[in-house]
Coordinates of C-alpha atoms in Angstrom, one line a residue:
Chain A
M233 CA 22.4 47.0 32.7
N234 CA 22.2 44.9 35.8
I235 CA 22.0 41.4 34.4
V236 CA 21.4 38.2 36.4
V237 CA 21.9 34.8 34.8
T238 CA 20.8 31.5 36.5
V239 CA 23.1 28.5 36.2
K240 CA 22.8 24.9 37.3
Q241 CA 25.2 22.1 37.9
V242 CA 24.1 18.9 36.3
P243 CA 25.4 15.4 35.6
D244 CA 27.6 15.5 32.5
T245 CA 25.4 15.3 29.3
W246 CA 27.2 12.2 28.3
A247 CA 26.9 10.4 31.6
E248 CA 24.4 7.6 32.5
K249 CA 22.1 9.4 34.9
K250 CA 20.1 7.8 37.7
L251 CA 18.1 8.6 40.8
D252 CA 19.5 8.1 44.3
P253 CA 17.2 5.3 45.6
S254 CA 17.4 6.7 49.2
D255 CA 15.6 9.9 48.4
M256 CA 14.6 9.8 44.7
T257 CA 16.7 12.8 43.8
T258 CA 19.2 13.0 41.0
D259 CA 22.3 11.1 41.9
R260 CA 25.1 13.6 41.7
A261 CA 27.7 11.7 43.6
T262 CA 28.5 9.0 41.2
V263 CA 28.9 11.1 38.0
D264 CA 30.9 14.0 36.7
N265 CA 29.0 17.2 37.2
V266 CA 29.3 20.1 34.8
L267 CA 27.7 23.5 34.2
N268 CA 24.4 22.7 32.4
E269 CA 25.4 22.9 28.7
M270 CA 22.3 25.0 27.9
D271 CA 23.3 27.5 30.6
E272 CA 26.4 28.4 28.6
Y273 CA 24.1 30.0 26.1
G274 CA 22.5 32.0 28.9
V275 CA 25.8 33.2 30.3
E276 CA 27.1 34.1 26.8
E277 CA 23.9 36.1 26.1
A278 CA 24.4 37.9 29.4
L279 CA 28.0 38.7 28.5
L280 CA 26.9 39.9 25.0
L281 CA 24.3 42.3 26.6
K282 CA 26.9 43.6 29.0
E283 CA 29.4 44.1 26.2
A284 CA 26.8 46.0 24.2
H285 CA 25.2 48.1 26.9
G286 CA 27.6 48.1 29.9
G287 CA 26.7 47.0 33.4
E288 CA 27.5 43.8 35.2
V289 CA 26.6 40.1 35.2
T290 CA 25.7 38.2 38.3
A291 CA 25.5 34.4 38.1
V292 CA 23.1 32.8 40.5
T293 CA 22.7 29.1 41.4
M294 CA 21.0 26.9 43.9
G295 CA 22.5 23.5 44.8
P296 CA 24.8 21.6 47.1
D297 CA 28.3 22.7 48.1
K298 CA 30.0 21.6 44.8
A299 CA 27.3 23.3 42.7
V300 CA 29.3 26.4 43.2
E301 CA 31.5 25.1 40.4
A302 CA 28.7 26.1 38.0
V303 CA 29.0 29.7 39.2
R304 CA 32.7 29.6 39.0
K305 CA 32.5 28.5 35.4
A306 CA 30.3 31.5 34.6
L307 CA 32.8 33.8 36.4
Q308 CA 35.6 32.3 34.3
M309 CA 33.6 33.0 31.1
G310 CA 33.3 36.6 32.3
A311 CA 30.5 37.1 34.7
D312 CA 31.4 39.7 37.4
K313 CA 29.8 38.2 40.6
G314 CA 28.3 35.0 41.9
V315 CA 25.7 34.0 44.3
H316 CA 25.3 30.5 45.6
L317 CA 22.1 29.6 47.5
C318 CA 23.2 26.5 49.4
D319 CA 21.3 24.9 52.2
A320 CA 20.6 21.3 53.1
S321 CA 17.0 22.1 53.7
L322 CA 16.6 22.9 50.0
H323 CA 17.7 19.4 48.8
G324 CA 14.8 17.6 47.1
S325 CA 13.0 20.8 46.1
D326 CA 10.9 20.5 43.0
A327 CA 10.8 23.0 40.1
L328 CA 8.1 25.3 41.7
Q329 CA 10.1 25.4 44.9
T330 CA 13.4 26.0 43.1
A331 CA 12.0 28.8 41.0
S332 CA 10.4 30.4 44.1
A333 CA 13.7 30.2 46.0
L334 CA 15.7 31.6 43.1
A335 CA 13.1 34.5 42.8
K336 CA 13.8 35.3 46.5
V337 CA 17.5 35.5 45.8
I338 CA 17.1 37.4 42.5
A339 CA 14.6 40.1 43.5
P340 CA 16.9 42.0 46.0
L341 CA 19.6 42.1 43.2
N342 CA 17.2 44.5 41.3
P343 CA 18.1 43.2 37.9
D344 CA 17.2 44.8 34.6
V345 CA 17.4 41.5 32.8
V346 CA 17.2 38.0 34.3
I347 CA 18.5 35.4 31.8
V348 CA 17.7 31.7 32.0
S349 CA 18.3 28.9 29.5
S350 CA 15.6 26.8 28.0
E351 CA 16.1 23.7 30.2
A352 CA 18.6 21.8 32.3
S353 CA 19.8 18.5 30.7
D354 CA 18.9 16.5 33.9
A355 CA 15.3 17.4 34.7
R356 CA 14.4 18.8 31.3
G357 CA 11.4 20.7 32.8
G358 CA 11.8 23.9 30.8
V359 CA 9.7 25.8 33.2
V360 CA 12.1 27.9 35.3
G361 CA 12.0 30.9 33.0
A362 CA 8.2 31.0 33.0
L363 CA 8.1 30.5 36.7
L364 CA 10.6 33.2 37.4
A365 CA 8.4 35.6 35.3
E366 CA 5.4 34.5 37.4
Y367 CA 7.1 34.8 40.8
L368 CA 9.0 38.0 40.0
G369 CA 6.0 39.5 38.2
L370 CA 8.1 40.3 35.2
P371 CA 7.5 40.0 31.4
Q372 CA 8.2 36.5 30.1
L373 CA 10.5 36.7 27.1
T374 CA 11.3 33.0 26.9
L375 CA 12.2 30.6 24.0
A376 CA 14.3 33.5 22.6
R377 CA 16.4 32.7 19.6
K378 CA 17.4 36.4 19.3
V379 CA 17.5 39.1 21.9
T380 CA 17.7 42.9 21.3
A381 CA 17.9 45.2 24.2
D382 CA 17.2 48.9 24.1
P383 CA 18.1 50.2 27.5
G384 CA 17.5 53.8 26.4
G385 CA 13.9 53.0 25.5
G386 CA 13.6 50.7 28.5
T387 CA 12.7 47.6 26.4
V388 CA 13.9 44.2 25.3
T389 CA 12.6 42.5 22.2
I390 CA 13.0 38.9 21.3
E391 CA 12.3 36.4 18.6
R392 CA 10.3 33.7 20.4
Q393 CA 10.7 30.3 18.7
T394 CA 7.3 28.9 17.8
D395 CA 6.2 25.6 16.2
N396 CA 6.3 27.0 12.7
G397 CA 8.5 30.1 12.9
Y398 CA 8.8 32.8 15.5
A399 CA 6.9 35.6 17.3
T400 CA 8.3 39.0 17.9
V401 CA 7.8 39.8 21.6
L402 CA 8.5 43.0 23.5
G403 CA 8.7 43.6 27.2
K404 CA 9.5 46.7 29.3
L405 CA 12.5 46.4 31.6
P406 CA 12.9 44.6 33.9
V407 CA 12.3 41.4 32.1
V408 CA 13.0 37.6 32.2
V409 CA 14.7 36.3 29.1
G410 CA 14.9 32.6 28.3
V411 CA 17.3 31.7 25.6
I412 CA 17.3 28.5 23.5
E413 CA 20.2 26.4 22.4
K414 CA 22.3 27.7 19.6
I415 CA 21.2 31.3 20.1
N416 CA 24.9 32.2 20.2
E417 CA 28.4 30.6 20.3
P418 CA 29.4 30.4 24.0
R419 CA 33.0 31.4 24.6
Y420 CA 35.5 29.3 26.3
P421 CA 37.1 30.6 29.5
S422 CA 40.5 32.1 28.7
F423 CA 43.5 31.5 30.9
K424 CA 43.2 35.2 32.0
G425 CA 39.5 34.6 32.7
I426 CA 40.2 31.6 34.8
M427 CA 42.8 33.5 36.9
A428 CA 40.6 36.5 37.2
A429 CA 37.6 34.4 38.4
K430 CA 39.5 33.5 41.5
K431 CA 39.3 37.1 42.7
K432 CA 35.7 37.8 41.8
P433 CA 33.1 38.2 44.6
L434 CA 31.1 35.0 45.3
V435 CA 28.5 35.1 48.0
T436 CA 27.1 32.0 49.7
M437 CA 23.6 32.3 51.1
T438 CA 21.5 30.0 53.3
A439 CA 17.8 29.6 53.0
A440 CA 17.3 31.9 56.0
D441 CA 19.6 34.6 54.3
A442 CA 17.3 34.5 51.3
G443 CA 14.1 34.7 53.5
I444 CA 12.9 31.2 52.5
D445 CA 10.4 29.7 54.9
P446 CA 12.0 26.5 56.1
G447 CA 8.6 24.7 56.0
S448 CA 8.3 25.4 52.3
A449 CA 11.6 24.0 51.3
G450 CA 12.7 20.4 50.4
P451 CA 10.6 17.3 50.2
S452 CA 8.2 18.3 53.0
G453 CA 7.2 21.4 51.1
A454 CA 7.2 19.8 47.7
Y455 CA 4.2 19.9 45.4
S456 CA 4.7 16.4 44.2
E457 CA 6.2 13.1 45.5
V458 CA 8.0 10.2 43.8
D459 CA 6.4 6.9 44.6
E460 CA 8.9 4.7 42.8
A461 CA 11.7 4.7 40.3
Q462 CA 13.0 1.7 38.3
P463 CA 15.6 1.4 35.5
R464 CA 13.9 0.8 32.2
P465 CA 13.8 -2.9 31.4
P466 CA 16.4 -3.7 28.8
K467 CA 15.0 -3.9 25.3
A468 CA 14.8 -7.4 23.7
A469 CA 17.6 -7.7 21.2
G470 CA 16.5 -6.9 17.7
Q471 CA 17.7 -8.3 14.4
V472 CA 20.8 -6.8 12.9
V473 CA 21.8 -8.0 9.4
K474 CA 24.7 -7.1 7.1
D475 CA 23.8 -5.5 3.8
E476 CA 24.5 -7.9 1.0
G477 CA 23.1 -5.6 -1.6
D478 CA 19.5 -6.3 -0.5
G479 CA 19.6 -4.4 2.9
G480 CA 17.0 -1.8 1.8
A481 CA 14.7 -4.4 0.5
K482 CA 15.0 -6.4 3.7
L483 CA 14.2 -3.3 5.8
A484 CA 11.2 -2.5 3.6
A485 CA 10.0 -6.1 4.1
F486 CA 10.4 -5.7 7.9
L487 CA 8.5 -2.5 8.0
A488 CA 5.7 -4.0 5.8
D489 CA 5.6 -7.0 8.1
Q490 CA 5.2 -4.8 11.1
K491 CA 2.5 -2.9 9.3
L492 CA 4.5 0.3 9.8
V493 CA 4.2 1.3 6.2
Chain B
M22 CA -17.1 11.9 38.0
A23 CA -15.0 15.0 38.4
E24 CA -14.2 17.2 35.5
V25 CA -10.7 16.9 34.0
L26 CA -9.6 19.9 32.1
V27 CA -7.8 19.4 28.8
L28 CA -6.0 22.4 27.3
V29 CA -6.6 22.2 23.5
E30 CA -3.4 22.3 21.6
H31 CA -4.2 23.9 18.2
A32 CA -2.8 26.0 15.4
D33 CA -5.3 28.8 14.7
G34 CA -8.1 26.6 15.7
E35 CA -7.0 23.4 14.0
P36 CA -6.6 20.9 16.9
K37 CA -3.4 18.9 17.0
K38 CA -3.4 15.1 17.3
V39 CA -2.1 15.4 20.9
T40 CA -5.4 17.0 21.9
A41 CA -7.2 13.7 21.0
E42 CA -4.6 11.8 23.0
L43 CA -5.2 14.0 26.1
L44 CA -9.0 13.7 25.8
T45 CA -8.6 9.9 25.6
L46 CA -6.4 9.8 28.7
A47 CA -8.7 12.1 30.6
R48 CA -11.7 9.8 30.0
R49 CA -9.9 7.1 32.1
F50 CA -10.3 9.0 35.3
G51 CA -13.0 11.7 34.8
E52 CA -15.2 13.7 32.5
P53 CA -13.0 15.5 29.9
S54 CA -13.7 19.2 29.7
A55 CA -11.8 20.8 26.8
V56 CA -10.5 24.3 27.4
F57 CA -10.1 26.2 24.1
L58 CA -8.0 29.3 24.3
G59 CA -7.5 31.1 21.0
G60 CA -8.1 34.2 18.9
P61 CA -11.6 35.4 18.0
G62 CA -13.4 33.1 15.6
T63 CA -10.9 30.2 15.9
Y64 CA -13.0 27.8 18.0
A65 CA -15.3 26.9 15.1
K66 CA -12.5 24.8 13.5
A67 CA -12.0 22.8 16.7
K68 CA -15.6 22.1 17.6
D69 CA -16.3 18.9 15.7
F70 CA -12.9 17.4 16.7
L71 CA -13.5 18.0 20.4
A72 CA -16.9 16.4 20.2
R73 CA -15.6 13.4 18.3
Y74 CA -13.0 12.7 20.9
G75 CA -15.4 12.8 23.8
A76 CA -15.3 16.3 25.4
Q77 CA -18.3 16.5 27.7
K78 CA -17.9 20.2 28.0
V79 CA -15.9 22.9 26.2
Y80 CA -14.8 26.1 27.9
V81 CA -14.4 28.6 25.0
A82 CA -12.2 31.6 25.7
E83 CA -11.7 33.5 22.5
S84 CA -9.8 36.8 22.6
A85 CA -7.1 38.7 20.8
D86 CA -5.4 38.9 24.2
I87 CA -4.8 35.1 24.2
D88 CA -2.3 35.3 21.4
G89 CA -1.4 38.9 21.9
Y90 CA 0.7 38.3 25.0
V91 CA 3.0 35.5 25.9
V92 CA 1.7 32.6 28.1
A93 CA 0.4 34.7 31.1
P94 CA -3.2 35.2 29.7
K95 CA -3.6 31.5 29.1
A96 CA -2.4 30.7 32.6
E97 CA -4.8 33.2 34.1
V98 CA -7.8 31.8 32.3
L99 CA -6.8 28.3 33.4
A100 CA -6.3 29.4 37.0
G101 CA -9.8 31.0 36.9
L102 CA -11.3 27.7 35.8
F103 CA -9.6 25.9 38.7
G104 CA -11.7 28.1 41.0
S105 CA -15.0 27.8 39.1
A106 CA -14.9 24.2 37.8
A107 CA -12.9 22.6 40.7
P108 CA -11.4 20.0 38.3
A109 CA -9.6 16.8 39.3
A110 CA -6.7 17.7 37.1
L111 CA -5.4 19.7 34.2
L112 CA -3.8 18.0 31.2
V113 CA -1.6 20.0 28.9
A114 CA 0.5 18.8 25.9
A115 CA 4.2 18.8 26.9
T116 CA 5.2 21.2 24.1
A117 CA 7.6 24.1 24.5
E118 CA 4.8 26.6 25.2
G119 CA 2.4 24.0 26.8
R120 CA 4.8 23.4 29.6
E121 CA 5.2 27.1 30.3
V122 CA 1.5 27.6 30.4
A123 CA 1.1 24.6 32.7
A124 CA 3.9 25.8 35.1
R125 CA 2.4 29.3 35.5
A126 CA -1.1 27.9 36.0
A127 CA 0.3 25.6 38.7
A128 CA 2.2 28.5 40.4
K129 CA -0.9 30.8 40.3
T130 CA -3.0 28.2 42.1
G131 CA -0.4 26.7 44.5
S132 CA -0.8 23.4 42.6
G133 CA 1.7 20.7 41.9
L134 CA 3.2 20.2 38.5
V135 CA 4.4 16.9 36.9
W136 CA 5.8 17.0 33.4
D137 CA 6.4 15.0 30.3
V138 CA 4.2 12.3 31.6
V139 CA 3.6 9.2 29.4
D140 CA 0.8 7.6 31.3
V141 CA -1.8 8.6 34.0
A142 CA -3.3 5.8 36.1
P143 CA -6.4 6.1 38.3
G144 CA -5.5 8.0 41.5
L145 CA -3.6 10.3 39.3
V146 CA -0.4 8.4 39.6
V147 CA 1.7 9.5 36.6
T148 CA 4.5 7.7 34.8
Q149 CA 7.5 9.5 33.5
Q150 CA 10.5 8.3 31.6
V151 CA 13.3 10.4 32.9
F152 CA 16.9 10.7 32.0
G153 CA 16.2 10.0 28.3
G154 CA 14.0 7.1 29.1
S155 CA 16.5 5.2 31.1
T156 CA 14.5 5.4 34.4
I157 CA 10.8 5.0 34.8
V158 CA 9.3 7.0 37.6
R159 CA 5.9 6.9 39.2
S160 CA 4.8 10.0 41.1
H161 CA 1.8 12.0 42.2
V162 CA 1.0 15.6 42.9
T163 CA 0.5 16.4 46.6
K164 CA -0.9 19.9 46.5
G165 CA -3.7 21.7 44.8
T166 CA -5.1 20.6 41.4
P167 CA -2.6 18.3 39.7
V168 CA -1.2 20.0 36.6
I169 CA 0.1 17.3 34.2
T170 CA 1.9 17.9 31.0
V171 CA 1.7 14.8 28.7
R172 CA 4.3 13.8 26.1
P173 CA 2.7 13.6 22.6
N174 CA 2.3 10.1 21.3
S175 CA 1.7 8.7 24.8
A176 CA -1.8 7.4 24.2
A177 CA -3.6 6.1 21.1
P178 CA -6.5 8.5 20.4
E179 CA -9.9 6.8 20.6
E180 CA -13.1 8.4 19.3
A181 CA -16.0 8.7 21.7
P182 CA -18.6 11.0 20.1
A183 CA -20.2 13.3 22.5
T184 CA -22.3 16.5 22.4
P185 CA -20.3 18.9 24.5
E186 CA -22.0 21.6 26.4
E187 CA -20.3 24.9 25.4
Q188 CA -19.5 27.5 28.0
Q189 CA -18.2 30.9 27.0
V190 CA -15.4 32.2 29.3
D191 CA -14.9 35.9 29.7
V192 CA -11.3 36.7 29.1
A193 CA -10.4 39.6 31.4
V194 CA -6.6 39.6 31.2
S195 CA -4.9 41.5 34.0
D196 CA -2.4 44.3 33.2
A197 CA 0.3 42.1 34.8
A198 CA -0.4 39.4 32.3
K199 CA 0.0 41.8 29.4
A200 CA 3.7 42.4 30.1
A201 CA 5.2 40.4 27.2
Q202 CA 3.5 41.7 24.1
V203 CA 3.5 39.9 20.8
S204 CA 3.8 42.3 17.9
D205 CA 4.3 39.9 15.0
R206 CA 4.1 36.2 14.1
V207 CA 6.2 34.9 11.3
V208 CA 5.7 31.5 9.7
E209 CA 8.9 30.0 8.3
G210 CA 10.0 27.1 6.2
K211 CA 6.6 25.4 5.7
S212 CA 7.7 21.9 4.9
G213 CA 4.3 20.3 4.9
R214 CA 5.7 17.6 7.1
P215 CA 4.2 16.7 10.5
D216 CA 5.6 18.3 13.7
L217 CA 8.6 16.4 14.9
T218 CA 7.3 15.7 18.4
E219 CA 3.8 14.7 17.1
A220 CA 4.8 12.6 14.1
S221 CA 4.0 8.9 14.1
I222 CA 7.1 8.3 12.0
V223 CA 10.4 10.1 12.3
V224 CA 13.4 9.7 10.0
S225 CA 16.6 11.1 11.4
G226 CA 20.0 11.7 9.8
G227 CA 23.4 11.9 11.4
R228 CA 27.1 12.2 10.9
G229 CA 27.1 9.3 8.4
L230 CA 25.3 11.5 5.8
G231 CA 28.5 13.5 5.5
A232 CA 27.0 16.7 4.0
A233 CA 24.0 18.9 4.1
E234 CA 22.8 18.0 0.6
N235 CA 22.6 14.3 1.5
F236 CA 19.8 15.1 3.9
R237 CA 17.6 14.9 0.8
L238 CA 17.8 11.1 1.2
V239 CA 16.3 11.4 4.6
E240 CA 13.7 13.9 3.5
E241 CA 12.7 11.7 0.5
L242 CA 12.2 8.7 2.8
A243 CA 10.3 10.7 5.4
D244 CA 8.0 12.3 2.8
L245 CA 7.3 8.9 1.3
M246 CA 6.2 7.6 4.7
G247 CA 4.5 10.8 5.8
G248 CA 7.0 11.3 8.5
A249 CA 9.0 14.1 10.1
V250 CA 12.7 14.7 9.7
G251 CA 15.0 14.7 12.6
A252 CA 18.8 15.1 13.0
S253 CA 21.5 14.1 15.4
R254 CA 23.5 16.7 17.2
A255 CA 26.5 15.9 15.1
A256 CA 24.4 16.9 12.0
T257 CA 23.0 20.1 13.5
D258 CA 26.4 21.1 14.9
A259 CA 27.9 20.7 11.5
G260 CA 25.2 23.0 10.1
W261 CA 23.7 20.3 7.8
Y262 CA 20.2 20.6 9.2
P263 CA 18.4 23.2 11.4
H264 CA 18.7 23.0 15.1
Q265 CA 14.9 22.8 15.6
A266 CA 15.1 19.3 14.1
Q267 CA 17.7 18.1 16.7
V268 CA 16.6 14.9 18.5
G269 CA 18.4 14.1 21.8
Q270 CA 19.4 15.1 25.3
T271 CA 19.7 18.6 24.1
G272 CA 16.9 19.1 21.6
K273 CA 13.6 17.3 21.1
T274 CA 12.3 14.1 22.7
V275 CA 10.3 12.0 20.3
S276 CA 8.3 8.9 20.9
P277 CA 6.9 7.9 17.5
Q278 CA 5.5 4.5 16.3
L279 CA 8.6 4.2 14.0
Y280 CA 12.0 5.8 14.3
V281 CA 14.4 5.4 11.4
A282 CA 18.0 6.3 12.3
V283 CA 20.1 6.9 9.2
G284 CA 23.9 7.2 9.7
I285 CA 23.5 7.8 13.5
S286 CA 25.8 6.0 15.9
G287 CA 23.5 6.3 18.8
A288 CA 25.6 8.1 21.5
I289 CA 23.7 8.7 24.8
Q290 CA 23.1 12.3 23.7
H291 CA 20.9 11.0 20.9
R292 CA 19.4 7.9 22.6
A293 CA 18.0 10.1 25.3
G294 CA 15.7 11.8 22.8
M295 CA 14.4 8.7 21.0
Q296 CA 14.8 5.5 22.9
T297 CA 11.2 5.3 23.9
S298 CA 10.1 5.1 20.2
K299 CA 7.9 2.0 19.7
T300 CA 9.9 0.5 16.8
I301 CA 13.4 1.6 16.0
V302 CA 15.3 0.7 12.8
A303 CA 18.8 1.8 12.1
I304 CA 21.2 1.9 9.1
N305 CA 24.8 2.3 9.9
K306 CA 28.1 1.1 8.4
D307 CA 29.7 0.5 11.8
P308 CA 28.5 -2.9 13.3
E309 CA 29.6 -1.7 16.7
A310 CA 27.4 1.4 16.7
P311 CA 25.4 1.6 19.9
I312 CA 22.2 2.4 17.9
F313 CA 22.0 -1.3 17.1
E314 CA 21.5 -2.1 20.8
L315 CA 18.2 -0.3 20.5
A316 CA 17.2 -1.3 17.1
D317 CA 14.4 -3.7 16.4
F318 CA 15.9 -4.1 13.0
G319 CA 19.3 -2.9 11.9
I320 CA 21.2 -2.9 8.6
V321 CA 24.9 -2.8 8.7
G322 CA 25.9 -1.2 5.5
D323 CA 26.4 1.9 3.4
L324 CA 23.4 4.2 3.8
F325 CA 24.0 5.6 0.3
N326 CA 23.1 2.1 -1.0
V327 CA 20.6 1.0 1.6
V328 CA 18.4 4.2 1.9
P329 CA 17.7 4.6 -1.8
Q330 CA 16.9 1.0 -2.1
L331 CA 14.6 1.2 0.9
T332 CA 12.9 4.3 -0.6
E333 CA 12.5 2.5 -3.9
E334 CA 11.0 -0.6 -2.3
L335 CA 8.6 1.4 -0.3
R336 CA 7.5 3.3 -3.3
K337 CA 6.8 0.1 -5.2
R338 CA 4.7 -1.2 -2.3
Q339 CA 2.5 1.9 -2.3

């Protein structure tokens, strides 16, 4: 199977994130950046599919120069090839533009399965899987908590997480699969994997290489605009008391006083 | 005033509370038109609710295809309404599926998408609380029909009884939209508790609980207050509670009237999913725990003493 997995470099989950006031985009310069934690589940699922059915895994990202580190991490985990869409004109693209640009990179790779994760921990849109299905015209098998491929039968079946359980969903290859957190146990790159990754093919593409219309990229082509951004005002300090054997009763009194119970 | 489309969030026809919130928001800047997408015969259960919360019109699209295929049929019907109704905006609940439907409807119509919005002002300027609520952003859509997903619990639902005009919508789903076929739906673990993201009260447990079985303290308290049960990542990573209940940067974002943090230290991972809650109370044995910086009321103590006493006191007050 020809498997493509999308990855994104994001500020570390544990970092205090903020917007760059100059252009209202996520500030990536003042924080540690890592492979989006959720994407590790996507990469792992791609590797599991490859191990079960053969083929190769290509990790694709879009982002500034250093975002290539996200692809490199995927290569270290075991992906075979990498593609990095990197172009200053793409900076400030919104989710619709990003998904559209990724679709332009992914389509010529002729994947059987495109794997995305449920969301990135910075923007938390959770829409790229659905949008890739839309732009690529492929079955949307997202919010998957279990993925079963049947390359012989030409299908993929997933368990799609719902509010109160799951739905069994089937799509004919090629498909877009979106995986949720905890679907698997992502592997750590081994020393061998880290060494091998250095020799794996990694292509850098510009917007023009991908056939992206320059007018459609970046803030000028965006579908929405940020007017202002402010840090949340600090919360007024609350009351913290030590339990002297009546902590539960005090808390109950507080809740009753606030008419919350 | 222009029509504002509100996608009805429902379970087999039973509208969810967030639908009333969306209708209430929509009335601020237009005439709310509810869009009901569901299986055959499901609309009847939603009808009175939509009238009560002020829908001026209801587009009713009932078809087995709506639930028979993933997301794409819903997006197609909505995109069709953009053409025929020329609405000022579309409001959708920011649920896992809602945001996918909204995104595809936006993509189909060349419209802008803004998500997880907590407020919509006249002029369709939306407010978002990004990065786990640490930054407040105001933005607006610049192309097409603004598609806005709204975080549950963002507006207090207000009744505004109306007699909506009903308009049946033909559901003619394209072959392309039938690509991801649903063969089965399975309901699991019916707890009888409200949805985590919709609940007015959330009681969450963390590392301090020490073991899976101690979550019964959290469940008991939640059930007494009619709340949902959440868990910190430490608790779900340890396998004490299902991942679906995880509140945080990875996991669900909740914004209830009351959030009760039991044995949760309040690392940024967790705060990012709950710090916009209206009232926060915390019980933790570590006085330095960051959760106390957010708490309106905190008890430094042993949760195994404090929580049972709290539950007992609340029971007495009922």
